mmCIF file of C-alpha atoms in Angstrom:
data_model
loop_
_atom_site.group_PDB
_atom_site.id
_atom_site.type_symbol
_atom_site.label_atom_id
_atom_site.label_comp_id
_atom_site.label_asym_id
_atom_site.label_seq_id
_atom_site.Cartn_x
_atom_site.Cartn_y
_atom_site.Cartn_z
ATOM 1 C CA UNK A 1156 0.000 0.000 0.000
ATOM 2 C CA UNK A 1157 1.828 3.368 -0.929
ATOM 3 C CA UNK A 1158 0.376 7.038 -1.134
ATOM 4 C CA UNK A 1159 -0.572 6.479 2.203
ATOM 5 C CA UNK A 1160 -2.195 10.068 4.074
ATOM 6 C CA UNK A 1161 0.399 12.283 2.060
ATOM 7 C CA UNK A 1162 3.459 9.612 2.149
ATOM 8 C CA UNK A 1163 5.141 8.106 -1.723
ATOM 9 C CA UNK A 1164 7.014 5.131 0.503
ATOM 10 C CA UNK A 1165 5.762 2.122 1.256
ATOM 11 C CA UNK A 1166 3.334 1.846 4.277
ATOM 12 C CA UNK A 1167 4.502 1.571 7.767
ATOM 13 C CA UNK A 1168 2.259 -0.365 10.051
ATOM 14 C CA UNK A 1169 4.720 0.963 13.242
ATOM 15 C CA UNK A 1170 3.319 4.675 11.977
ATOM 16 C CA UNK A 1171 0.235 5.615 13.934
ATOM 17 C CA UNK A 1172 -0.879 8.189 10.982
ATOM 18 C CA UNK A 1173 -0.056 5.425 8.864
ATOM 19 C CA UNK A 1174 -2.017 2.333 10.409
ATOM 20 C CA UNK A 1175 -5.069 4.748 11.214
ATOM 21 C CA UNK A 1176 -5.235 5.608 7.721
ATOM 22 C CA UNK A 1177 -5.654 2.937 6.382
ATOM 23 C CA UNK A 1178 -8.232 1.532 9.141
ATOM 24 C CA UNK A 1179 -10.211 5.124 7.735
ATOM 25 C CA UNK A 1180 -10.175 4.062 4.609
ATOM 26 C CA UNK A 1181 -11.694 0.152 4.661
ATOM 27 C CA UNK A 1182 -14.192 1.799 7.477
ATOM 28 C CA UNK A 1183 -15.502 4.217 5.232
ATOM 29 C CA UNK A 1184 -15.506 1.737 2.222
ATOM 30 C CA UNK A 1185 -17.808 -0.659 4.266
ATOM 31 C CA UNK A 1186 -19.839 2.037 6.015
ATOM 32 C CA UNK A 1187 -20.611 4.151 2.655
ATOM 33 C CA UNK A 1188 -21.793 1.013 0.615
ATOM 34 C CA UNK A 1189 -23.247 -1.677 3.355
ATOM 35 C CA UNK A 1190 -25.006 1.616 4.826
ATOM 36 C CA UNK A 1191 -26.623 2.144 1.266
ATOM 37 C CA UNK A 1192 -26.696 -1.800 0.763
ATOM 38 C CA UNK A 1193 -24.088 -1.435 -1.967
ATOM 39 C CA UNK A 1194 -22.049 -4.643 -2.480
ATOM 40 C CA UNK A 1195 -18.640 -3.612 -4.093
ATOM 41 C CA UNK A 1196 -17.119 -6.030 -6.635
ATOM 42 C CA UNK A 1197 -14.089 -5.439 -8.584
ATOM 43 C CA UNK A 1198 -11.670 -7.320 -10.791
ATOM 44 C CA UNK A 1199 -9.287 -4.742 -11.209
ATOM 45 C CA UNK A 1200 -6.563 -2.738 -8.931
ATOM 46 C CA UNK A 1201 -6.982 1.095 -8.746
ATOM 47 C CA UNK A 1202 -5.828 3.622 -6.277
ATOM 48 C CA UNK A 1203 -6.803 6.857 -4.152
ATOM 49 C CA UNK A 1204 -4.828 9.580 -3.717
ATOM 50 C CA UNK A 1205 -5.193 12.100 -0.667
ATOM 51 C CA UNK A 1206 -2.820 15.133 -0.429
ATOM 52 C CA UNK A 1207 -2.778 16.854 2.312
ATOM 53 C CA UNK A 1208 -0.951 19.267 4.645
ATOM 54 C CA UNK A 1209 -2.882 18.762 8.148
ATOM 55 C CA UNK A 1210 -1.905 16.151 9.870
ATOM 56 C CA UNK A 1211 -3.530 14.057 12.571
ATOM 57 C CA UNK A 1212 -3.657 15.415 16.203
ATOM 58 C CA UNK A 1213 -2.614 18.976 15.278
ATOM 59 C CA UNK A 1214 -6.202 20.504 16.581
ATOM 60 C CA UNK A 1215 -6.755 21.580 12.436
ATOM 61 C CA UNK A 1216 -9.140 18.698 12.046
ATOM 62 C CA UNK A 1217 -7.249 16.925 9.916
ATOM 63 C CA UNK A 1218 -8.597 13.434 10.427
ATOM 64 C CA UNK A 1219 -12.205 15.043 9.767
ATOM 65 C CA UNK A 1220 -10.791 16.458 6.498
ATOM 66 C CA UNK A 1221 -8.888 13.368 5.752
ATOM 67 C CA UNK A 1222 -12.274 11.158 6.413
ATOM 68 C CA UNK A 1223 -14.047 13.209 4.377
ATOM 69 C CA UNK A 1224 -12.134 13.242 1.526
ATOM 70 C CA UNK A 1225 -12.312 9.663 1.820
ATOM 71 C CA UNK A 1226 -16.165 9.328 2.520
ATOM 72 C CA UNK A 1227 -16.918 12.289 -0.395
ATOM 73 C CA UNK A 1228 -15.064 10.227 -3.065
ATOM 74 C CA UNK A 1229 -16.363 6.750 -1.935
ATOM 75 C CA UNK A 1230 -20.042 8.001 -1.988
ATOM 76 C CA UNK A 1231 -19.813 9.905 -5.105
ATOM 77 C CA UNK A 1232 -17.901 6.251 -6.828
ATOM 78 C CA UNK A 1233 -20.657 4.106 -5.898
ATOM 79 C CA UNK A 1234 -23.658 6.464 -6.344
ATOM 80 C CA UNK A 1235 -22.086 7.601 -9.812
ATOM 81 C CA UNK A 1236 -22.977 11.477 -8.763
ATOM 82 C CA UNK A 1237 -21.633 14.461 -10.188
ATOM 83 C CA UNK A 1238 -23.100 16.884 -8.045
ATOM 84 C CA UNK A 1239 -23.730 16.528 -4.126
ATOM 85 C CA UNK A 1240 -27.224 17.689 -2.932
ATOM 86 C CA UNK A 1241 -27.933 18.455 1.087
ATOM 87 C CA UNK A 1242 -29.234 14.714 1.496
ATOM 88 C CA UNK A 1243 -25.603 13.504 0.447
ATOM 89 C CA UNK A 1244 -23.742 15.809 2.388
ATOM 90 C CA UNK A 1245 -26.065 14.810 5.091
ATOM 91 C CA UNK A 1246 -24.594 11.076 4.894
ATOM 92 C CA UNK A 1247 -20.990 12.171 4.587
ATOM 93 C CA UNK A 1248 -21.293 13.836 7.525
ATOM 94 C CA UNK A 1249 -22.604 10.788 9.267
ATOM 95 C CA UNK A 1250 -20.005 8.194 7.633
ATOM 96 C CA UNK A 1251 -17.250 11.195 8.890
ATOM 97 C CA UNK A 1252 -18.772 11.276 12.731
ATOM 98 C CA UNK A 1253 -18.582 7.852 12.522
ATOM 99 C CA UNK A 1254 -15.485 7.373 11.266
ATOM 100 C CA UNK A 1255 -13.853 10.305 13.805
ATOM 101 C CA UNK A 1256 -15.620 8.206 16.737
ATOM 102 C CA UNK A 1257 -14.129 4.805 15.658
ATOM 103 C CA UNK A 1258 -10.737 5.427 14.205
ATOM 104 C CA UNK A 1259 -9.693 8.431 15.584
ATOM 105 C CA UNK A 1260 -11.492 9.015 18.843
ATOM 106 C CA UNK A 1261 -11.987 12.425 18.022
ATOM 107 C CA UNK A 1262 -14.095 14.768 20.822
ATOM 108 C CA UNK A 1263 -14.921 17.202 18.907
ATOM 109 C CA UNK A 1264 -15.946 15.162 15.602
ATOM 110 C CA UNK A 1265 -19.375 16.703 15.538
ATOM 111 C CA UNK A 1266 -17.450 20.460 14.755
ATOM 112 C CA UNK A 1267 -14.885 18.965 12.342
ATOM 113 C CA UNK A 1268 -17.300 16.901 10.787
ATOM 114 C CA UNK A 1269 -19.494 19.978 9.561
ATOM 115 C CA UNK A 1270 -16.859 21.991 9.106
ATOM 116 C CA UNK A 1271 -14.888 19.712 6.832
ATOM 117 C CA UNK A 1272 -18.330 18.725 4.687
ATOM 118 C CA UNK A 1273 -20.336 22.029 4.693
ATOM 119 C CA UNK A 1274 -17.175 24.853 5.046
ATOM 120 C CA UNK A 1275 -17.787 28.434 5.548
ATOM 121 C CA UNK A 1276 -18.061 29.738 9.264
ATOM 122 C CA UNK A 1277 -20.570 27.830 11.896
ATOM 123 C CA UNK A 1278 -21.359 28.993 15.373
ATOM 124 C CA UNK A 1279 -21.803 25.929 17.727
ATOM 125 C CA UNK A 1280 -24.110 26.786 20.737
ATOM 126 C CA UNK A 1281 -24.830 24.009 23.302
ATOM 127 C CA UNK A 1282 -28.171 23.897 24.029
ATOM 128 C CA UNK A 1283 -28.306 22.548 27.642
ATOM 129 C CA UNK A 1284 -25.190 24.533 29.077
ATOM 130 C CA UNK A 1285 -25.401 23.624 32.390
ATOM 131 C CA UNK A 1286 -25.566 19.915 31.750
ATOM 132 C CA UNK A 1287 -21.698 18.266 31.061
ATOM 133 C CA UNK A 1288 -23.141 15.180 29.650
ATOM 134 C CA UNK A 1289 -24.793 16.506 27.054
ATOM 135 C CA UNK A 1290 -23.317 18.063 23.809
ATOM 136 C CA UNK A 1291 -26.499 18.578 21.881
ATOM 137 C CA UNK A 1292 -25.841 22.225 20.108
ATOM 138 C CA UNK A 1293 -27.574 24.592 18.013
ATOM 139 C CA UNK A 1294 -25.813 24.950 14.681
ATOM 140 C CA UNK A 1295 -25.506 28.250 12.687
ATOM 141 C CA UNK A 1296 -23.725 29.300 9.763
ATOM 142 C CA UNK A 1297 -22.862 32.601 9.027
ATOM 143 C CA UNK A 1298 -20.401 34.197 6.617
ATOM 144 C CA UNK A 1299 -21.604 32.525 3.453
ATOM 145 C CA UNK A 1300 -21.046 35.947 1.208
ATOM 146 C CA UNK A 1301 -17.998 36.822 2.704
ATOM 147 C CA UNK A 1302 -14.547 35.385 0.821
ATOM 148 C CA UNK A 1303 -11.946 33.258 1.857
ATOM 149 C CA UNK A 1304 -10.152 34.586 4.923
ATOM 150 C CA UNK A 1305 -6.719 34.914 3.865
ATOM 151 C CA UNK A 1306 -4.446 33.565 7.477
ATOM 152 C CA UNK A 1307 -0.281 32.562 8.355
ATOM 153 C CA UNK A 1308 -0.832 29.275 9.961
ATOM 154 C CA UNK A 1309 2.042 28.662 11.943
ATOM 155 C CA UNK A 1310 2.891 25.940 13.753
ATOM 156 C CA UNK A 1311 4.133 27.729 17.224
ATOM 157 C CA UNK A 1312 6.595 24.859 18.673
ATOM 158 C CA UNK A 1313 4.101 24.289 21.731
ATOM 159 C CA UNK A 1314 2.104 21.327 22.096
ATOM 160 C CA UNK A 1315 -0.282 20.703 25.538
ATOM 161 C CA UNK A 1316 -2.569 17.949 26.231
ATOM 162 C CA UNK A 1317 -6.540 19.179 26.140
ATOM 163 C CA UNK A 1318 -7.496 16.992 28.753
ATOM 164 C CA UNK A 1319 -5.002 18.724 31.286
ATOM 165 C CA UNK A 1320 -5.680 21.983 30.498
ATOM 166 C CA UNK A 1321 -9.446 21.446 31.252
ATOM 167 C CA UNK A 1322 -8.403 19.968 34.715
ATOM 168 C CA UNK A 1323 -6.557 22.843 35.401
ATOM 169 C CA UNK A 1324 -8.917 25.081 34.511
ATOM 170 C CA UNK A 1325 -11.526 22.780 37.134
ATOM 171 C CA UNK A 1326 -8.894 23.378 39.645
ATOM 172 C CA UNK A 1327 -8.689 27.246 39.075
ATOM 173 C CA UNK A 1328 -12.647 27.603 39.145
ATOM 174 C CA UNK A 1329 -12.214 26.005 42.347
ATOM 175 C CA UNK A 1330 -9.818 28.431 43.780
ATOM 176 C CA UNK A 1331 -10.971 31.838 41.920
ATOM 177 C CA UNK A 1332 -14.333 32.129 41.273
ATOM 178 C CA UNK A 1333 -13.750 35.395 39.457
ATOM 179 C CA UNK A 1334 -12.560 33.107 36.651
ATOM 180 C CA UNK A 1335 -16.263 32.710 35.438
ATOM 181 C CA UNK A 1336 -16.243 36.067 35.118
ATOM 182 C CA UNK A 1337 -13.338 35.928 32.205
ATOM 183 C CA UNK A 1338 -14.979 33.388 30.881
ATOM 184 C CA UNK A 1339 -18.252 34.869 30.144
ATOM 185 C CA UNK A 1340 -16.736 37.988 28.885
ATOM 186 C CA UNK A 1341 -14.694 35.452 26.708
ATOM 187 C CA UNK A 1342 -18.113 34.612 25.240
ATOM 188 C CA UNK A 1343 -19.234 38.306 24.745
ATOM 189 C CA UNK A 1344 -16.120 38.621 22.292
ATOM 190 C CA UNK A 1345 -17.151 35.241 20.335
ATOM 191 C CA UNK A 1346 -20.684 36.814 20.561
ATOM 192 C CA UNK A 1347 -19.285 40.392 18.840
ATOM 193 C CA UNK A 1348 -17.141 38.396 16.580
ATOM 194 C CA UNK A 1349 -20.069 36.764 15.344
ATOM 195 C CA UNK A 1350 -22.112 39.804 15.211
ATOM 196 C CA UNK A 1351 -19.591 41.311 12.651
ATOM 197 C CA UNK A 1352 -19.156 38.983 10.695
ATOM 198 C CA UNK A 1353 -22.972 38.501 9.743
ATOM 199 C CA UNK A 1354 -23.067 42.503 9.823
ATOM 200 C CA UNK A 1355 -19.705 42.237 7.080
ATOM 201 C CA UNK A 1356 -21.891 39.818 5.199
ATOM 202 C CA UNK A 1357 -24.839 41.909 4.832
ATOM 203 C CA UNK A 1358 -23.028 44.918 3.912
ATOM 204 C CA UNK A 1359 -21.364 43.349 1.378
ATOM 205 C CA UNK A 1360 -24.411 41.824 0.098
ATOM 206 C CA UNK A 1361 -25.597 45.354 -1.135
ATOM 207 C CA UNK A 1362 -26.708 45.328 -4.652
ATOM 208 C CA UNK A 1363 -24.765 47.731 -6.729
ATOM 209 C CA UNK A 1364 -21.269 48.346 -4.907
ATOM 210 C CA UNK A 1365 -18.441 48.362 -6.656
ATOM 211 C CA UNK A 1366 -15.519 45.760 -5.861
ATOM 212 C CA UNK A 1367 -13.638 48.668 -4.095
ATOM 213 C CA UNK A 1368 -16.341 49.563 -1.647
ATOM 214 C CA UNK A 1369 -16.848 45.280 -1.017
ATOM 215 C CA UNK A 1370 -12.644 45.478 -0.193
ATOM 216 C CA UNK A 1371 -13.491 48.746 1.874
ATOM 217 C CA UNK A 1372 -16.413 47.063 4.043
ATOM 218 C CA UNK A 1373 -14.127 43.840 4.282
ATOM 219 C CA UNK A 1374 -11.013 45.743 5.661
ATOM 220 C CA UNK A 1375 -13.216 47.447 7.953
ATOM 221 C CA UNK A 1376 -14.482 44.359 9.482
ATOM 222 C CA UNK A 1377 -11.246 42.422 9.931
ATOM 223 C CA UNK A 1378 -9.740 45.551 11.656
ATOM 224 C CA UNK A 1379 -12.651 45.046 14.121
ATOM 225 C CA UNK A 1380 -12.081 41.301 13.998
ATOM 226 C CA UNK A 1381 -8.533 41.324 14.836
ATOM 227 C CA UNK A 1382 -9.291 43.658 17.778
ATOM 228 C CA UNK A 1383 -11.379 41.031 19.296
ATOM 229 C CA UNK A 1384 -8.558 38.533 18.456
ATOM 230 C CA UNK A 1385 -6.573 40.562 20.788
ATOM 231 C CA UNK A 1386 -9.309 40.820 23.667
ATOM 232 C CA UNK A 1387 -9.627 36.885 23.421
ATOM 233 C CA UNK A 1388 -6.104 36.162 23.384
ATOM 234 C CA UNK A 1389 -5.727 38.493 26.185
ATOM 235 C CA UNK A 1390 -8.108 37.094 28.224
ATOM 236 C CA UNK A 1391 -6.613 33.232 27.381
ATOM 237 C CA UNK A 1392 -3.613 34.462 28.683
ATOM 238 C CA UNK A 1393 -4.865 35.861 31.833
ATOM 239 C CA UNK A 1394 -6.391 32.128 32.197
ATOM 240 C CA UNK A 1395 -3.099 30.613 31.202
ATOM 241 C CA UNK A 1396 -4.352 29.207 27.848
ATOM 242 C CA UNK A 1397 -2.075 31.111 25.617
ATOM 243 C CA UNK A 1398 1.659 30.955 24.993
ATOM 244 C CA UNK A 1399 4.312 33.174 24.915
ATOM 245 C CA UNK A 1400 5.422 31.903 21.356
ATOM 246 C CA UNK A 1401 2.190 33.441 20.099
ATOM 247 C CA UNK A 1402 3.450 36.950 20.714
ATOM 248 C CA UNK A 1403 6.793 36.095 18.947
ATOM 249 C CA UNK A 1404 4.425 34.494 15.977
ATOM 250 C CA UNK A 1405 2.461 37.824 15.609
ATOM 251 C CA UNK A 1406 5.556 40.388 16.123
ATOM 252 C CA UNK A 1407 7.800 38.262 13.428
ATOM 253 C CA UNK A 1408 5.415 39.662 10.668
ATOM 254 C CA UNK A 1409 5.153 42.772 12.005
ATOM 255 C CA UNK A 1410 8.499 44.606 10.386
ATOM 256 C CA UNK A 1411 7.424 43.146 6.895
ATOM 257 C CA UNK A 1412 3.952 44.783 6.713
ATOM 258 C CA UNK A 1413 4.731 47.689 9.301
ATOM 259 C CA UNK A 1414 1.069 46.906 10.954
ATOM 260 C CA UNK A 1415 0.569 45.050 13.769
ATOM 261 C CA UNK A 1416 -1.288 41.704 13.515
ATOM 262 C CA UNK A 1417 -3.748 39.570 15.999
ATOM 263 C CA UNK A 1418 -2.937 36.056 16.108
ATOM 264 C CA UNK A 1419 -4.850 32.962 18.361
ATOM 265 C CA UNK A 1420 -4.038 29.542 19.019
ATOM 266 C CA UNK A 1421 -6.103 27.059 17.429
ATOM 267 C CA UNK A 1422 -7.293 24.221 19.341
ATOM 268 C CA UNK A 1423 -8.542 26.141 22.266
ATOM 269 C CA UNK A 1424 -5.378 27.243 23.289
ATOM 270 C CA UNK A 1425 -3.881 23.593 23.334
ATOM 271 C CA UNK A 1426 -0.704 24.923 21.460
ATOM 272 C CA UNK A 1427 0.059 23.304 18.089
ATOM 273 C CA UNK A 1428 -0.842 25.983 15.921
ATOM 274 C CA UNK A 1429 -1.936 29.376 15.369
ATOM 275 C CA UNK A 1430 -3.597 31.433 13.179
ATOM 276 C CA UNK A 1431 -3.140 35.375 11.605
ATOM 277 C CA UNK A 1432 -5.461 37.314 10.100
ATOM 278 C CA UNK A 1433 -4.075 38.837 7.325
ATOM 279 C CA UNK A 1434 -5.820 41.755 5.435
ATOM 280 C CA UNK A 1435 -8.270 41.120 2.398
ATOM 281 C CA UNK A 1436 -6.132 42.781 0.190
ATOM 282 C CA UNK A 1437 -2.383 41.323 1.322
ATOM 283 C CA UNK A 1438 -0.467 40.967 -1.755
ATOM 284 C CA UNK A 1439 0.580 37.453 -2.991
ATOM 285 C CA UNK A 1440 3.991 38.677 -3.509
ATOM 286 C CA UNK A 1441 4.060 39.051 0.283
ATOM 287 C CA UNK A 1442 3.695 35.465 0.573
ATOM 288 C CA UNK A 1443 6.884 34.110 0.467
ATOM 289 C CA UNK A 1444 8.907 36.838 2.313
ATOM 290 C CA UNK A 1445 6.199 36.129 5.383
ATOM 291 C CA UNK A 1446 6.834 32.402 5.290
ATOM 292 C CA UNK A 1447 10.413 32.694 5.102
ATOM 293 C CA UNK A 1448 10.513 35.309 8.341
ATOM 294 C CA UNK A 1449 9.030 32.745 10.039
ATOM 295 C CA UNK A 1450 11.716 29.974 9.045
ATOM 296 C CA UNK A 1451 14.528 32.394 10.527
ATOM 297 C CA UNK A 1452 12.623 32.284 13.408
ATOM 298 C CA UNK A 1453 12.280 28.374 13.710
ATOM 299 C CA UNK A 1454 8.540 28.391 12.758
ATOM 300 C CA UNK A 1455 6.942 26.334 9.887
ATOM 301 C CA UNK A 1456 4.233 28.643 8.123
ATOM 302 C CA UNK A 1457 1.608 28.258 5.429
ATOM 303 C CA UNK A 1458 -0.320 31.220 3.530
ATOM 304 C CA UNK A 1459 -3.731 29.784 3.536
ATOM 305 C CA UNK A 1460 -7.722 30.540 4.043
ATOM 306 C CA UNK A 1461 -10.341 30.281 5.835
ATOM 307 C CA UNK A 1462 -14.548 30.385 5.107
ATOM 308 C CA UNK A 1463 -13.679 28.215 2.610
ATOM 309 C CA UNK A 1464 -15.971 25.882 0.280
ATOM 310 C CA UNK A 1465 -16.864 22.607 1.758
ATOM 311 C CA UNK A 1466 -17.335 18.682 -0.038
ATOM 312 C CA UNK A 1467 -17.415 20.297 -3.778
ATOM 313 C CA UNK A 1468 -16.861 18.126 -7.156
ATOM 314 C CA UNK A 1469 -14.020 19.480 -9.297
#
């Protein structure tokens, strides 16, 4: 087996992205065409191949993504479809949960699952709160008109365990009760952010502008969006859930563009990576002087997007 989740050697069954790959991929075989009552015969060899620069356990959702590459190709194979309707992304998203409970034991597959099938932006509310044993949430996606978010994902040399943070953060409830207090304002910043991006998306929207007022409303949204970027970082950091590599991360870029930039962690301040918000209209040719700032600084960086499409046939 070769091609294996972004590798041209042979496969490894000692690799862990290697063996869990490849349990994905016969999962998602069986579960896309026994689920449908599809029996698959073939007398020939063929092969799939996955590219991909997210790997597994790097809070990106990469084993989401990776599943549903899988799951999307599989179901449009045996169904012979050349364009997916709501009821098939429906049952991608399924075979994906399924697949991110199984295989990769992912606790937050619900989130990756409809991010990595539907794209754009989704706001994930749970709908009992005060109960810990349920995750039930309300769903809503927002941003749909507004384009890809152009973002420096850098990979910040930091890497902490979820689970410990959270019993820290148990512990410091415990001790300071004030801490509910940062949290909830914490939420009125998500809440804002929200707010302007559906108010970016509706200005835009206008019938009649021209593409320099669009740029115009979009630059004046992600200024406001990267000064909530700062108020939630701050406040992670006041709760110990930031880094100080982040700072270094957002100053590196700084010199370059001679603005200053807000940057966050990505997997809820678990380390791995983090994100910048670059503005709308950032020159490509900046693109390769920003990624190579961060290499003299020992930091792996990609130029990429978010509010992005999701499952599409190209």
């Amino acid at each position: 087996m070769s091609y294996v989740f972004g590798r041209s050697d042979n496969y490894d069954c000692n690799d862990r992205a290697h063996l869990l790959s490849l349990q994905a991929f016969f999962l998602l075989l069986i579960l896309v065409s026994r689920g449908d009552q599809i029996w698959v015969y073939t007398q020939s060899s063929w092969s799939v191949k996955i590219s991909t620069k997210l790997p597994i356990g790097g809070g990106l959702g990469g084993s989401a993504s990776f599943a549903t590459c899988l799951a999307a190709c599989f179901y449009r194979w045996l169904f012979r479809k050349d364009v997916f309707n709501q009821r098939d992304l429906s049952r991608i998203r399924y075979y994906v949960q399924k697949c991110e409970r199984i295989i990769f034991k992912s606790p937050t597959r619900l989130i990756d699952s409809v991010i990595s099938v539907y794209g754009s932006i989704h706001v994930f509310e749970n709908a009992w709160p005060t109960n810990e044993r349920l995750r039930y949430y309300n769903i809503e996606r927002i941003g749909k008109e507004i384009p890809g978010m152009k973002i420096a994902l850098v990979y910040s040399n930091v890497h902490k365990l979820i689970s410990e943070q959270n019993k820290q953060m148990e512990s410091m409830k415990q001790s300071f009760p004030f801490i509910k207090s940062i949290q909830s304002n914490i939420d009125n910043v998500v809440n804002k952010f929200k707010d302007i991006l559906e108010n970016t998306e509706l200005m835009i929207g206008q019938r009649g502008l021209l593409e320099v007022q669009k740029l115009d409303y979009l630059k004046d949204g992600y200024v406001q969006l990267a000064k909530l970027i700062r108020m939630n970082q701050g406040l992670l950091r006041a709760l110990g859930m930031s880094h100080p590599n982040l700072d270094v991360i957002c100053n590196v870029i700084t010199p370059l563009l001679s603005i200053s930039f807000a940057g966050k962690l990505a997997n809820n301040g678990g380390g791995g990576y983090a994100f910048i918000l670059l503005s709308p209209d950032s020159p490509d040719a900046h693109i390769d002087p920003i990624v190579n700032a961060y290499k003299l600084h020992n930091f792996t960086a990609e130029i990429t997007k978010l509010n992005c499409k999701g499952v599409r046939d190209n």
